[in-house]
mmCIF file with all atom_site columns, C-alpha atoms and ligand atoms in Angstrom:
data_model
loop_
_atom_site.group_PDB
_atom_site.id
_atom_site.type_symbol
_atom_site.label_atom_id
_atom_site.label_alt_id
_atom_site.label_comp_id
_atom_site.label_asym_id
_atom_site.label_entity_id
_atom_site.label_seq_id
_atom_site.pdbx_PDB_ins_code
_atom_site.Cartn_x
_atom_site.Cartn_y
_atom_site.Cartn_z
_atom_site.occupancy
_atom_site.B_iso_or_equiv
_atom_site.pdbx_formal_charge
_atom_site.auth_seq_id
_atom_site.auth_comp_id
_atom_site.auth_asym_id
_atom_site.auth_atom_id
_atom_site.pdbx_PDB_model_num
ATOM   1   C CA . MET A 1 1   ? 10.338  -33.357 0.755   1.00 0.00 ? 456 MET A CA 1
ATOM   2   C CA . LYS A 1 2   ? 6.997   -34.145 2.360   1.00 0.00 ? 457 LYS A CA 1
ATOM   3   C CA . VAL A 1 3   ? 3.939   -32.004 1.594   1.00 0.00 ? 458 VAL A CA 1
ATOM   4   C CA . HIS A 1 4   ? 0.815   -32.264 3.677   1.00 0.00 ? 459 HIS A CA 1
ATOM   5   C CA . VAL A 1 5   ? -2.300  -30.453 2.436   1.00 0.00 ? 460 VAL A CA 1
ATOM   6   C CA . ALA A 1 6   ? -4.924  -30.188 5.166   1.00 0.00 ? 461 ALA A CA 1
ATOM   7   C CA . ASP A 1 7   ? -8.183  -31.893 4.457   1.00 0.00 ? 462 ASP A CA 1
ATOM   8   C CA . HIS A 1 8   ? -10.610 -30.911 7.171   1.00 0.00 ? 463 HIS A CA 1
ATOM   9   C CA . PRO A 1 9   ? -13.991 -29.158 7.007   1.00 0.00 ? 464 PRO A CA 1
ATOM   10  C CA . LEU A 1 10  ? -13.138 -26.747 9.836   1.00 0.00 ? 465 LEU A CA 1
ATOM   11  C CA . ILE A 1 11  ? -9.960  -25.654 8.067   1.00 0.00 ? 466 ILE A CA 1
ATOM   12  C CA . ALA A 1 12  ? -11.884 -25.266 4.782   1.00 0.00 ? 467 ALA A CA 1
ATOM   13  C CA . HIS A 1 13  ? -14.525 -23.135 6.525   1.00 0.00 ? 468 HIS A CA 1
ATOM   14  C CA . LYS A 1 14  ? -11.996 -20.861 8.201   1.00 0.00 ? 469 LYS A CA 1
ATOM   15  C CA . LEU A 1 15  ? -10.021 -20.503 4.955   1.00 0.00 ? 470 LEU A CA 1
ATOM   16  C CA . THR A 1 16  ? -13.158 -19.465 3.079   1.00 0.00 ? 471 THR A CA 1
ATOM   17  C CA . VAL A 1 17  ? -13.851 -16.644 5.542   1.00 0.00 ? 472 VAL A CA 1
ATOM   18  C CA . LEU A 1 18  ? -10.153 -15.687 5.470   1.00 0.00 ? 473 LEU A CA 1
ATOM   19  C CA . ARG A 1 19  ? -10.114 -15.413 1.678   1.00 0.00 ? 474 ARG A CA 1
ATOM   20  C CA . ASP A 1 20  ? -13.224 -13.215 1.550   1.00 0.00 ? 475 ASP A CA 1
ATOM   21  C CA . GLU A 1 21  ? -12.199 -9.623  0.794   1.00 0.00 ? 476 GLU A CA 1
ATOM   22  C CA . ARG A 1 22  ? -14.892 -8.348  3.199   1.00 0.00 ? 477 ARG A CA 1
ATOM   23  C CA . THR A 1 23  ? -13.211 -10.000 6.227   1.00 0.00 ? 478 THR A CA 1
ATOM   24  C CA . ASP A 1 24  ? -11.757 -7.260  8.438   1.00 0.00 ? 479 ASP A CA 1
ATOM   25  C CA . SER A 1 25  ? -8.256  -7.314  9.997   1.00 0.00 ? 480 SER A CA 1
ATOM   26  C CA . PRO A 1 26  ? -9.281  -8.317  13.548  1.00 0.00 ? 481 PRO A CA 1
ATOM   27  C CA . THR A 1 27  ? -11.273 -11.286 12.203  1.00 0.00 ? 482 THR A CA 1
ATOM   28  C CA . PHE A 1 28  ? -8.473  -12.126 9.763   1.00 0.00 ? 483 PHE A CA 1
ATOM   29  C CA . ARG A 1 29  ? -5.906  -12.172 12.592  1.00 0.00 ? 484 ARG A CA 1
ATOM   30  C CA . ARG A 1 30  ? -8.082  -14.397 14.766  1.00 0.00 ? 485 ARG A CA 1
ATOM   31  C CA . LEU A 1 31  ? -8.685  -16.832 11.911  1.00 0.00 ? 486 LEU A CA 1
ATOM   32  C CA . VAL A 1 32  ? -4.973  -17.026 11.072  1.00 0.00 ? 487 VAL A CA 1
ATOM   33  C CA . GLU A 1 33  ? -4.264  -17.832 14.711  1.00 0.00 ? 488 GLU A CA 1
ATOM   34  C CA . GLU A 1 34  ? -6.904  -20.572 14.775  1.00 0.00 ? 489 GLU A CA 1
ATOM   35  C CA . LEU A 1 35  ? -5.758  -22.033 11.441  1.00 0.00 ? 490 LEU A CA 1
ATOM   36  C CA . VAL A 1 36  ? -2.149  -22.178 12.580  1.00 0.00 ? 491 VAL A CA 1
ATOM   37  C CA . THR A 1 37  ? -3.111  -24.060 15.734  1.00 0.00 ? 492 THR A CA 1
ATOM   38  C CA . LEU A 1 38  ? -4.983  -26.616 13.607  1.00 0.00 ? 493 LEU A CA 1
ATOM   39  C CA . LEU A 1 39  ? -2.115  -26.908 11.090  1.00 0.00 ? 494 LEU A CA 1
ATOM   40  C CA . ALA A 1 40  ? 0.450   -27.077 13.884  1.00 0.00 ? 495 ALA A CA 1
ATOM   41  C CA . TYR A 1 41  ? -1.258  -30.198 15.185  1.00 0.00 ? 496 TYR A CA 1
ATOM   42  C CA . GLU A 1 42  ? -0.296  -31.931 11.922  1.00 0.00 ? 497 GLU A CA 1
ATOM   43  C CA . ALA A 1 43  ? 3.068   -30.172 11.601  1.00 0.00 ? 498 ALA A CA 1
ATOM   44  C CA . THR A 1 44  ? 4.220   -31.406 15.009  1.00 0.00 ? 499 THR A CA 1
ATOM   45  C CA . ARG A 1 45  ? 3.343   -35.032 14.328  1.00 0.00 ? 500 ARG A CA 1
ATOM   46  C CA . ASP A 1 46  ? 7.080   -35.903 14.288  1.00 0.00 ? 501 ASP A CA 1
ATOM   47  C CA . VAL A 1 47  ? 8.192   -33.501 17.004  1.00 0.00 ? 502 VAL A CA 1
ATOM   48  C CA . ARG A 1 48  ? 10.962  -35.130 19.006  1.00 0.00 ? 503 ARG A CA 1
ATOM   49  C CA . THR A 1 49  ? 10.024  -36.663 22.338  1.00 0.00 ? 504 THR A CA 1
ATOM   50  C CA . HIS A 1 50  ? 11.622  -38.807 24.998  1.00 0.00 ? 505 HIS A CA 1
ATOM   51  C CA . VAL A 1 51  ? 10.246  -41.293 27.468  1.00 0.00 ? 506 VAL A CA 1
ATOM   52  C CA . VAL A 1 52  ? 9.804   -40.182 31.082  1.00 0.00 ? 507 VAL A CA 1
ATOM   53  C CA . ALA A 1 53  ? 8.761   -42.097 34.147  1.00 0.00 ? 508 ALA A CA 1
ATOM   54  C CA . ILE A 1 54  ? 5.934   -40.514 36.143  1.00 0.00 ? 509 ILE A CA 1
ATOM   55  C CA . THR A 1 55  ? 3.636   -41.470 38.974  1.00 0.00 ? 510 THR A CA 1
ATOM   56  C CA . THR A 1 56  ? -0.085  -40.847 38.589  1.00 0.00 ? 511 THR A CA 1
ATOM   57  C CA . PRO A 1 57  ? -2.326  -40.826 41.675  1.00 0.00 ? 512 PRO A CA 1
ATOM   58  C CA . VAL A 1 58  ? -2.939  -44.498 40.817  1.00 0.00 ? 513 VAL A CA 1
ATOM   59  C CA . THR A 1 59  ? 0.349   -46.030 39.637  1.00 0.00 ? 514 THR A CA 1
ATOM   60  C CA . LYS A 1 60  ? 3.775   -45.600 38.092  1.00 0.00 ? 515 LYS A CA 1
ATOM   61  C CA . THR A 1 61  ? 3.838   -45.342 34.295  1.00 0.00 ? 516 THR A CA 1
ATOM   62  C CA . ASN A 1 62  ? 5.895   -44.072 31.379  1.00 0.00 ? 517 ASN A CA 1
ATOM   63  C CA . GLY A 1 63  ? 4.894   -41.123 29.223  1.00 0.00 ? 518 GLY A CA 1
ATOM   64  C CA . LEU A 1 64  ? 6.360   -38.895 26.527  1.00 0.00 ? 519 LEU A CA 1
ATOM   65  C CA . LYS A 1 65  ? 7.652   -35.370 26.888  1.00 0.00 ? 520 LYS A CA 1
ATOM   66  C CA . LEU A 1 66  ? 9.139   -32.969 24.368  1.00 0.00 ? 521 LEU A CA 1
ATOM   67  C CA . ALA A 1 67  ? 12.847  -33.670 23.967  1.00 0.00 ? 522 ALA A CA 1
ATOM   68  C CA . GLU A 1 68  ? 15.586  -31.148 24.736  1.00 0.00 ? 523 GLU A CA 1
ATOM   69  C CA . PRO A 1 69  ? 16.679  -29.003 23.087  1.00 0.00 ? 524 PRO A CA 1
ATOM   70  C CA . ARG A 1 70  ? 13.198  -27.669 22.452  1.00 0.00 ? 525 ARG A CA 1
ATOM   71  C CA . PRO A 1 71  ? 12.038  -26.999 18.901  1.00 0.00 ? 526 PRO A CA 1
ATOM   72  C CA . VAL A 1 72  ? 12.696  -23.547 17.483  1.00 0.00 ? 527 VAL A CA 1
ATOM   73  C CA . VAL A 1 73  ? 9.773   -21.661 15.962  1.00 0.00 ? 528 VAL A CA 1
ATOM   74  C CA . VAL A 1 74  ? 10.762  -19.074 13.352  1.00 0.00 ? 529 VAL A CA 1
ATOM   75  C CA . PRO A 1 75  ? 8.126   -16.674 12.035  1.00 0.00 ? 530 PRO A CA 1
ATOM   76  C CA . ILE A 1 76  ? 9.172   -14.945 8.828   1.00 0.00 ? 531 ILE A CA 1
ATOM   77  C CA . LEU A 1 77  ? 8.569   -11.207 9.291   1.00 0.00 ? 532 LEU A CA 1
ATOM   78  C CA . ARG A 1 78  ? 6.250   -9.514  8.717   1.00 0.00 ? 533 ARG A CA 1
ATOM   79  C CA . ALA A 1 79  ? 3.275   -11.725 7.961   1.00 0.00 ? 534 ALA A CA 1
ATOM   80  C CA . GLY A 1 80  ? 4.605   -14.807 9.793   1.00 0.00 ? 535 GLY A CA 1
ATOM   81  C CA . LEU A 1 81  ? 4.333   -12.853 13.034  1.00 0.00 ? 536 LEU A CA 1
ATOM   82  C CA . GLY A 1 82  ? 0.557   -13.187 12.778  1.00 0.00 ? 537 GLY A CA 1
ATOM   83  C CA . MET A 1 83  ? 1.026   -16.956 13.028  1.00 0.00 ? 538 MET A CA 1
ATOM   84  C CA . LEU A 1 84  ? 3.155   -17.027 16.182  1.00 0.00 ? 539 LEU A CA 1
ATOM   85  C CA . GLU A 1 85  ? 0.350   -16.897 18.736  1.00 0.00 ? 540 GLU A CA 1
ATOM   86  C CA . GLY A 1 86  ? -1.441  -19.864 17.151  1.00 0.00 ? 541 GLY A CA 1
ATOM   87  C CA . MET A 1 87  ? 1.789   -21.906 17.189  1.00 0.00 ? 542 MET A CA 1
ATOM   88  C CA . SER A 1 88  ? 2.728   -20.891 20.737  1.00 0.00 ? 543 SER A CA 1
ATOM   89  C CA . LYS A 1 89  ? -0.633  -22.152 21.979  1.00 0.00 ? 544 LYS A CA 1
ATOM   90  C CA . LEU A 1 90  ? 0.409   -25.649 20.927  1.00 0.00 ? 545 LEU A CA 1
ATOM   91  C CA . ILE A 1 91  ? 4.099   -25.540 21.904  1.00 0.00 ? 546 ILE A CA 1
ATOM   92  C CA . PRO A 1 92  ? 4.377   -22.817 24.563  1.00 0.00 ? 547 PRO A CA 1
ATOM   93  C CA . THR A 1 93  ? 7.879   -23.952 25.582  1.00 0.00 ? 548 THR A CA 1
ATOM   94  C CA . ALA A 1 94  ? 9.416   -23.721 22.094  1.00 0.00 ? 549 ALA A CA 1
ATOM   95  C CA . GLU A 1 95  ? 12.223  -21.251 21.581  1.00 0.00 ? 550 GLU A CA 1
ATOM   96  C CA . VAL A 1 96  ? 11.285  -18.430 19.193  1.00 0.00 ? 551 VAL A CA 1
ATOM   97  C CA . GLY A 1 97  ? 13.624  -16.862 16.636  1.00 0.00 ? 552 GLY A CA 1
ATOM   98  C CA . PHE A 1 98  ? 12.797  -14.247 14.025  1.00 0.00 ? 553 PHE A CA 1
ATOM   99  C CA . LEU A 1 99  ? 13.806  -13.954 10.401  1.00 0.00 ? 554 LEU A CA 1
ATOM   100 C CA . GLY A 1 100 ? 13.048  -10.834 8.386   1.00 0.00 ? 555 GLY A CA 1
ATOM   101 C CA . MET A 1 101 ? 12.809  -11.563 4.684   1.00 0.00 ? 556 MET A CA 1
ATOM   102 C CA . VAL A 1 102 ? 11.751  -9.123  2.019   1.00 0.00 ? 557 VAL A CA 1
ATOM   103 C CA . ARG A 1 103 ? 10.636  -9.905  -1.503  1.00 0.00 ? 558 ARG A CA 1
ATOM   104 C CA . ASP A 1 104 ? 11.676  -7.595  -4.353  1.00 0.00 ? 559 ASP A CA 1
ATOM   105 C CA . GLU A 1 105 ? 8.332   -7.025  -6.069  1.00 0.00 ? 560 GLU A CA 1
ATOM   106 C CA . GLU A 1 106 ? 9.985   -6.817  -9.504  1.00 0.00 ? 561 GLU A CA 1
ATOM   107 C CA . THR A 1 107 ? 12.439  -9.720  -9.436  1.00 0.00 ? 562 THR A CA 1
ATOM   108 C CA . LEU A 1 108 ? 10.421  -11.632 -6.773  1.00 0.00 ? 563 LEU A CA 1
ATOM   109 C CA . GLN A 1 109 ? 13.826  -12.495 -5.186  1.00 0.00 ? 564 GLN A CA 1
ATOM   110 C CA . ALA A 1 110 ? 13.894  -12.798 -1.388  1.00 0.00 ? 565 ALA A CA 1
ATOM   111 C CA . SER A 1 111 ? 16.659  -11.495 0.849   1.00 0.00 ? 566 SER A CA 1
ATOM   112 C CA . THR A 1 112 ? 17.258  -11.378 4.616   1.00 0.00 ? 567 THR A CA 1
ATOM   113 C CA . TYR A 1 113 ? 17.016  -7.955  6.266   1.00 0.00 ? 568 TYR A CA 1
ATOM   114 C CA . ALA A 1 114 ? 16.948  -8.985  9.929   1.00 0.00 ? 569 ALA A CA 1
ATOM   115 C CA . ASN A 1 115 ? 17.414  -12.010 12.101  1.00 0.00 ? 570 ASN A CA 1
ATOM   116 C CA . ARG A 1 116 ? 17.208  -12.893 15.743  1.00 0.00 ? 571 ARG A CA 1
ATOM   117 C CA . LEU A 1 117 ? 18.156  -16.544 15.955  1.00 0.00 ? 572 LEU A CA 1
ATOM   118 C CA . PRO A 1 118 ? 20.508  -18.686 18.026  1.00 0.00 ? 573 PRO A CA 1
ATOM   119 C CA . ASP A 1 119 ? 23.994  -18.621 16.367  1.00 0.00 ? 574 ASP A CA 1
ATOM   120 C CA . ASP A 1 120 ? 24.019  -22.397 16.389  1.00 0.00 ? 575 ASP A CA 1
ATOM   121 C CA . LEU A 1 121 ? 21.016  -24.475 15.378  1.00 0.00 ? 576 LEU A CA 1
ATOM   122 C CA . SER A 1 122 ? 22.995  -27.730 15.221  1.00 0.00 ? 577 SER A CA 1
ATOM   123 C CA . GLY A 1 123 ? 20.667  -30.680 15.525  1.00 0.00 ? 578 GLY A CA 1
ATOM   124 C CA . ARG A 1 124 ? 17.631  -28.469 16.122  1.00 0.00 ? 579 ARG A CA 1
ATOM   125 C CA . GLN A 1 125 ? 14.159  -29.126 14.828  1.00 0.00 ? 580 GLN A CA 1
ATOM   126 C CA . VAL A 1 126 ? 12.800  -25.901 13.340  1.00 0.00 ? 581 VAL A CA 1
ATOM   127 C CA . PHE A 1 127 ? 9.244   -24.839 12.515  1.00 0.00 ? 582 PHE A CA 1
ATOM   128 C CA . VAL A 1 128 ? 9.038   -21.968 10.034  1.00 0.00 ? 583 VAL A CA 1
ATOM   129 C CA . LEU A 1 129 ? 5.890   -19.838 9.905   1.00 0.00 ? 584 LEU A CA 1
ATOM   130 C CA . ASP A 1 130 ? 5.099   -18.121 6.603   1.00 0.00 ? 585 ASP A CA 1
ATOM   131 C CA . PRO A 1 131 ? 1.467   -17.691 5.572   1.00 0.00 ? 586 PRO A CA 1
ATOM   132 C CA . MET A 1 132 ? 1.899   -17.602 1.783   1.00 0.00 ? 587 MET A CA 1
ATOM   133 C CA . LEU A 1 133 ? 4.074   -20.041 -0.163  1.00 0.00 ? 588 LEU A CA 1
ATOM   134 C CA . ALA A 1 134 ? 3.946   -18.224 -3.499  1.00 0.00 ? 589 ALA A CA 1
ATOM   135 C CA . THR A 1 135 ? 7.077   -18.392 -5.703  1.00 0.00 ? 590 THR A CA 1
ATOM   136 C CA . GLY A 1 136 ? 8.939   -20.264 -2.963  1.00 0.00 ? 591 GLY A CA 1
ATOM   137 C CA . GLY A 1 137 ? 11.729  -17.662 -2.999  1.00 0.00 ? 592 GLY A CA 1
ATOM   138 C CA . THR A 1 138 ? 11.272  -16.630 0.644   1.00 0.00 ? 593 THR A CA 1
ATOM   139 C CA . LEU A 1 139 ? 11.122  -20.170 1.985   1.00 0.00 ? 594 LEU A CA 1
ATOM   140 C CA . ILE A 1 140 ? 14.107  -21.275 -0.117  1.00 0.00 ? 595 ILE A CA 1
ATOM   141 C CA . ALA A 1 141 ? 16.214  -18.397 1.226   1.00 0.00 ? 596 ALA A CA 1
ATOM   142 C CA . ALA A 1 142 ? 14.988  -19.024 4.784   1.00 0.00 ? 597 ALA A CA 1
ATOM   143 C CA . PHE A 1 143 ? 15.658  -22.773 4.628   1.00 0.00 ? 598 PHE A CA 1
ATOM   144 C CA . HIS A 1 144 ? 19.224  -22.194 3.325   1.00 0.00 ? 599 HIS A CA 1
ATOM   145 C CA . TYR A 1 145 ? 19.808  -19.723 6.134   1.00 0.00 ? 600 TYR A CA 1
ATOM   146 C CA . LEU A 1 146 ? 18.575  -22.178 8.781   1.00 0.00 ? 601 LEU A CA 1
ATOM   147 C CA . ILE A 1 147 ? 20.469  -25.141 7.319   1.00 0.00 ? 602 ILE A CA 1
ATOM   148 C CA . ASP A 1 148 ? 23.665  -23.038 7.270   1.00 0.00 ? 603 ASP A CA 1
ATOM   149 C CA . LEU A 1 149 ? 23.142  -22.454 11.013  1.00 0.00 ? 604 LEU A CA 1
ATOM   150 C CA . GLY A 1 150 ? 22.882  -26.235 11.551  1.00 0.00 ? 605 GLY A CA 1
ATOM   151 C CA . ALA A 1 151 ? 19.126  -26.951 11.569  1.00 0.00 ? 606 ALA A CA 1
ATOM   152 C CA . ASN A 1 152 ? 18.648  -30.612 10.747  1.00 0.00 ? 607 ASN A CA 1
ATOM   153 C CA . ASP A 1 153 ? 14.882  -30.927 10.456  1.00 0.00 ? 608 ASP A CA 1
ATOM   154 C CA . ILE A 1 154 ? 12.648  -28.188 9.022   1.00 0.00 ? 609 ILE A CA 1
ATOM   155 C CA . THR A 1 155 ? 8.874   -27.981 8.782   1.00 0.00 ? 610 THR A CA 1
ATOM   156 C CA . ALA A 1 156 ? 7.139   -24.950 7.287   1.00 0.00 ? 611 ALA A CA 1
ATOM   157 C CA . ILE A 1 157 ? 3.547   -24.103 8.086   1.00 0.00 ? 612 ILE A CA 1
ATOM   158 C CA . CYS A 1 158 ? 1.881   -22.101 5.304   1.00 0.00 ? 613 CYS A CA 1
ATOM   159 C CA . ILE A 1 159 ? -1.764  -21.074 5.272   1.00 0.00 ? 614 ILE A CA 1
ATOM   160 C CA . LEU A 1 160 ? -1.911  -21.188 1.448   1.00 0.00 ? 615 LEU A CA 1
ATOM   161 C CA . SER A 1 161 ? 0.496   -22.554 -1.170  1.00 0.00 ? 616 SER A CA 1
ATOM   162 C CA . ALA A 1 162 ? 0.835   -22.273 -4.934  1.00 0.00 ? 617 ALA A CA 1
ATOM   163 C CA . PRO A 1 163 ? 1.906   -25.330 -6.953  1.00 0.00 ? 618 PRO A CA 1
ATOM   164 C CA . GLU A 1 164 ? 4.770   -23.272 -8.451  1.00 0.00 ? 619 GLU A CA 1
ATOM   165 C CA . GLY A 1 165 ? 6.159   -22.546 -4.971  1.00 0.00 ? 620 GLY A CA 1
ATOM   166 C CA . ILE A 1 166 ? 5.923   -26.139 -3.799  1.00 0.00 ? 621 ILE A CA 1
ATOM   167 C CA . ALA A 1 167 ? 7.686   -27.289 -6.990  1.00 0.00 ? 622 ALA A CA 1
ATOM   168 C CA . ALA A 1 168 ? 10.454  -24.689 -6.566  1.00 0.00 ? 623 ALA A CA 1
ATOM   169 C CA . VAL A 1 169 ? 11.168  -25.688 -2.947  1.00 0.00 ? 624 VAL A CA 1
ATOM   170 C CA . GLU A 1 170 ? 11.048  -29.359 -3.879  1.00 0.00 ? 625 GLU A CA 1
ATOM   171 C CA . LYS A 1 171 ? 13.550  -28.853 -6.710  1.00 0.00 ? 626 LYS A CA 1
ATOM   172 C CA . GLU A 1 172 ? 15.908  -26.723 -4.618  1.00 0.00 ? 627 GLU A CA 1
ATOM   173 C CA . PHE A 1 173 ? 16.122  -29.250 -1.764  1.00 0.00 ? 628 PHE A CA 1
ATOM   174 C CA . ALA A 1 174 ? 15.773  -32.481 -3.753  1.00 0.00 ? 629 ALA A CA 1
ATOM   175 C CA . ALA A 1 175 ? 19.299  -33.553 -2.787  1.00 0.00 ? 630 ALA A CA 1
ATOM   176 C CA . SER A 1 176 ? 19.277  -32.040 0.706   1.00 0.00 ? 631 SER A CA 1
ATOM   177 C CA . ALA A 1 177 ? 20.187  -34.277 3.619   1.00 0.00 ? 632 ALA A CA 1
ATOM   178 C CA . VAL A 1 178 ? 17.927  -32.205 5.855   1.00 0.00 ? 633 VAL A CA 1
ATOM   179 C CA . PRO A 1 179 ? 14.356  -33.524 5.971   1.00 0.00 ? 634 PRO A CA 1
ATOM   180 C CA . ILE A 1 180 ? 11.924  -30.831 4.867   1.00 0.00 ? 635 ILE A CA 1
ATOM   181 C CA . THR A 1 181 ? 8.146   -30.858 5.321   1.00 0.00 ? 636 THR A CA 1
ATOM   182 C CA . ILE A 1 182 ? 5.527   -28.364 4.219   1.00 0.00 ? 637 ILE A CA 1
ATOM   183 C CA . VAL A 1 183 ? 2.156   -28.342 5.941   1.00 0.00 ? 638 VAL A CA 1
ATOM   184 C CA . THR A 1 184 ? -0.395  -26.127 4.232   1.00 0.00 ? 639 THR A CA 1
ATOM   185 C CA . GLY A 1 185 ? -4.063  -25.290 4.637   1.00 0.00 ? 640 GLY A CA 1
ATOM   186 C CA . ALA A 1 186 ? -4.718  -25.470 0.881   1.00 0.00 ? 641 ALA A CA 1
ATOM   187 C CA . LEU A 1 187 ? -2.960  -25.911 -2.417  1.00 0.00 ? 642 LEU A CA 1
ATOM   188 C CA . ASP A 1 188 ? -4.319  -23.159 -4.656  1.00 0.00 ? 643 ASP A CA 1
ATOM   189 C CA . GLU A 1 189 ? -4.545  -23.000 -8.427  1.00 0.00 ? 644 GLU A CA 1
ATOM   190 C CA . LYS A 1 190 ? -1.592  -20.889 -9.558  1.00 0.00 ? 645 LYS A CA 1
ATOM   191 C CA . LEU A 1 191 ? 0.364   -17.631 -9.272  1.00 0.00 ? 646 LEU A CA 1
ATOM   192 C CA . ASN A 1 192 ? -0.684  -14.583 -11.252 1.00 0.00 ? 647 ASN A CA 1
ATOM   193 C CA . GLU A 1 193 ? 1.747   -12.326 -13.164 1.00 0.00 ? 648 GLU A CA 1
ATOM   194 C CA . LEU A 1 194 ? 2.331   -10.248 -10.008 1.00 0.00 ? 649 LEU A CA 1
ATOM   195 C CA . GLY A 1 195 ? 3.315   -13.299 -7.971  1.00 0.00 ? 650 GLY A CA 1
ATOM   196 C CA . TYR A 1 196 ? 0.047   -13.424 -6.030  1.00 0.00 ? 651 TYR A CA 1
ATOM   197 C CA . ILE A 1 197 ? -1.584  -16.737 -5.216  1.00 0.00 ? 652 ILE A CA 1
ATOM   198 C CA . VAL A 1 198 ? -4.853  -17.343 -7.122  1.00 0.00 ? 653 VAL A CA 1
ATOM   199 C CA . PRO A 1 199 ? -7.531  -17.480 -5.756  1.00 0.00 ? 654 PRO A CA 1
ATOM   200 C CA . GLY A 1 200 ? -5.450  -16.692 -2.637  1.00 0.00 ? 655 GLY A CA 1
ATOM   201 C CA . LEU A 1 201 ? -6.369  -14.049 -0.114  1.00 0.00 ? 656 LEU A CA 1
ATOM   202 C CA . GLY A 1 202 ? -4.406  -11.006 -1.298  1.00 0.00 ? 657 GLY A CA 1
ATOM   203 C CA . ASP A 1 203 ? -1.427  -9.643  0.601   1.00 0.00 ? 658 ASP A CA 1
ATOM   204 C CA . ALA A 1 204 ? -1.344  -11.499 3.921   1.00 0.00 ? 659 ALA A CA 1
ATOM   205 C CA . GLY A 1 205 ? 0.738   -8.808  5.684   1.00 0.00 ? 660 GLY A CA 1
ATOM   206 C CA . ASP A 1 206 ? -1.609  -6.035  4.584   1.00 0.00 ? 661 ASP A CA 1
ATOM   207 C CA . ARG A 1 207 ? -4.661  -7.981  5.601   1.00 0.00 ? 662 ARG A CA 1
ATOM   208 C CA . LEU A 1 208 ? -3.174  -8.771  9.014   1.00 0.00 ? 663 LEU A CA 1
ATOM   209 C CA . TYR A 1 209 ? -1.726  -5.376  9.813   1.00 0.00 ? 664 TYR A CA 1
ATOM   210 C CA . GLY A 1 210 ? -3.022  -2.906  7.208   1.00 0.00 ? 665 GLY A CA 1
ATOM   211 C CA . VAL A 1 211 ? -1.080  -1.250  4.359   1.00 0.00 ? 666 VAL A CA 1
ATOM   212 C CA . VAL A 1 212 ? 2.119   0.526   5.448   1.00 0.00 ? 667 VAL A CA 1
HETATM 213 N N1 . URA B 2 .   ? 2.412   -12.956 -0.497  1.00 0.00 ? 871 URA B N1 1
HETATM 214 C C1 . URA B 2 .   ? 1.135   -12.614 -0.143  1.00 0.00 ? 871 URA B C1 1
HETATM 215 O O1 . URA B 2 .   ? 0.920   -11.991 0.880   1.00 0.00 ? 871 URA B O1 1
HETATM 216 N N2 . URA B 2 .   ? 0.119   -12.987 -0.951  1.00 0.00 ? 871 URA B N2 1
HETATM 217 C C2 . URA B 2 .   ? 0.294   -13.696 -2.088  1.00 0.00 ? 871 URA B C2 1
HETATM 218 O O2 . URA B 2 .   ? -0.688  -14.021 -2.767  1.00 0.00 ? 871 URA B O2 1
HETATM 219 C C3 . URA B 2 .   ? 1.616   -14.039 -2.437  1.00 0.00 ? 871 URA B C3 1
HETATM 220 C C4 . URA B 2 .   ? 2.666   -13.662 -1.637  1.00 0.00 ? 871 URA B C4 1
#
């Protein structure tokens, strides 16, 4: 598994404002969108392309275009939805599927409660959007789900990650034939006893959309 932790002053600045408890929801949503676009630039480094012949006003040349079938972007509901706009800005032609995962706050186990995905993801490159990689339970369940549908290359974009979550995903997919990459804005210190990332930013869904 490949892990890429962003190292860029603009990302660090935006993350600092995002973490601040005084940041209101509209600002939080805008920052998440901007951060995802910056992280997506790194996450799509190995997006599949093919060579095409074109003619510029000056000459004939070859260029690269996104290969078919297009990548599939999968936000994990609910908080991953706040990341979709930022990703779509970079790959507007990607197909979008949705996966609803819920975490039992006592056992911290994740389960699927909804999905809207192609039945067959054979050979597809998939980008999963989940802002908080905490215990890793949600991503592990989501990755298994996508691999079972045939996905053969998975990259997750996470705004923040905990070392425990990265280690859990790494262990779970150590022998997997499917290449897995995690691109994250920061690797935080640890999880607390409630499963929250420390220092973190609190509950990403609540901060994006308010407490329901
Ligand atoms: N989910 C969140 O929204 N925040 C955390 O810190 C951990 C999981």
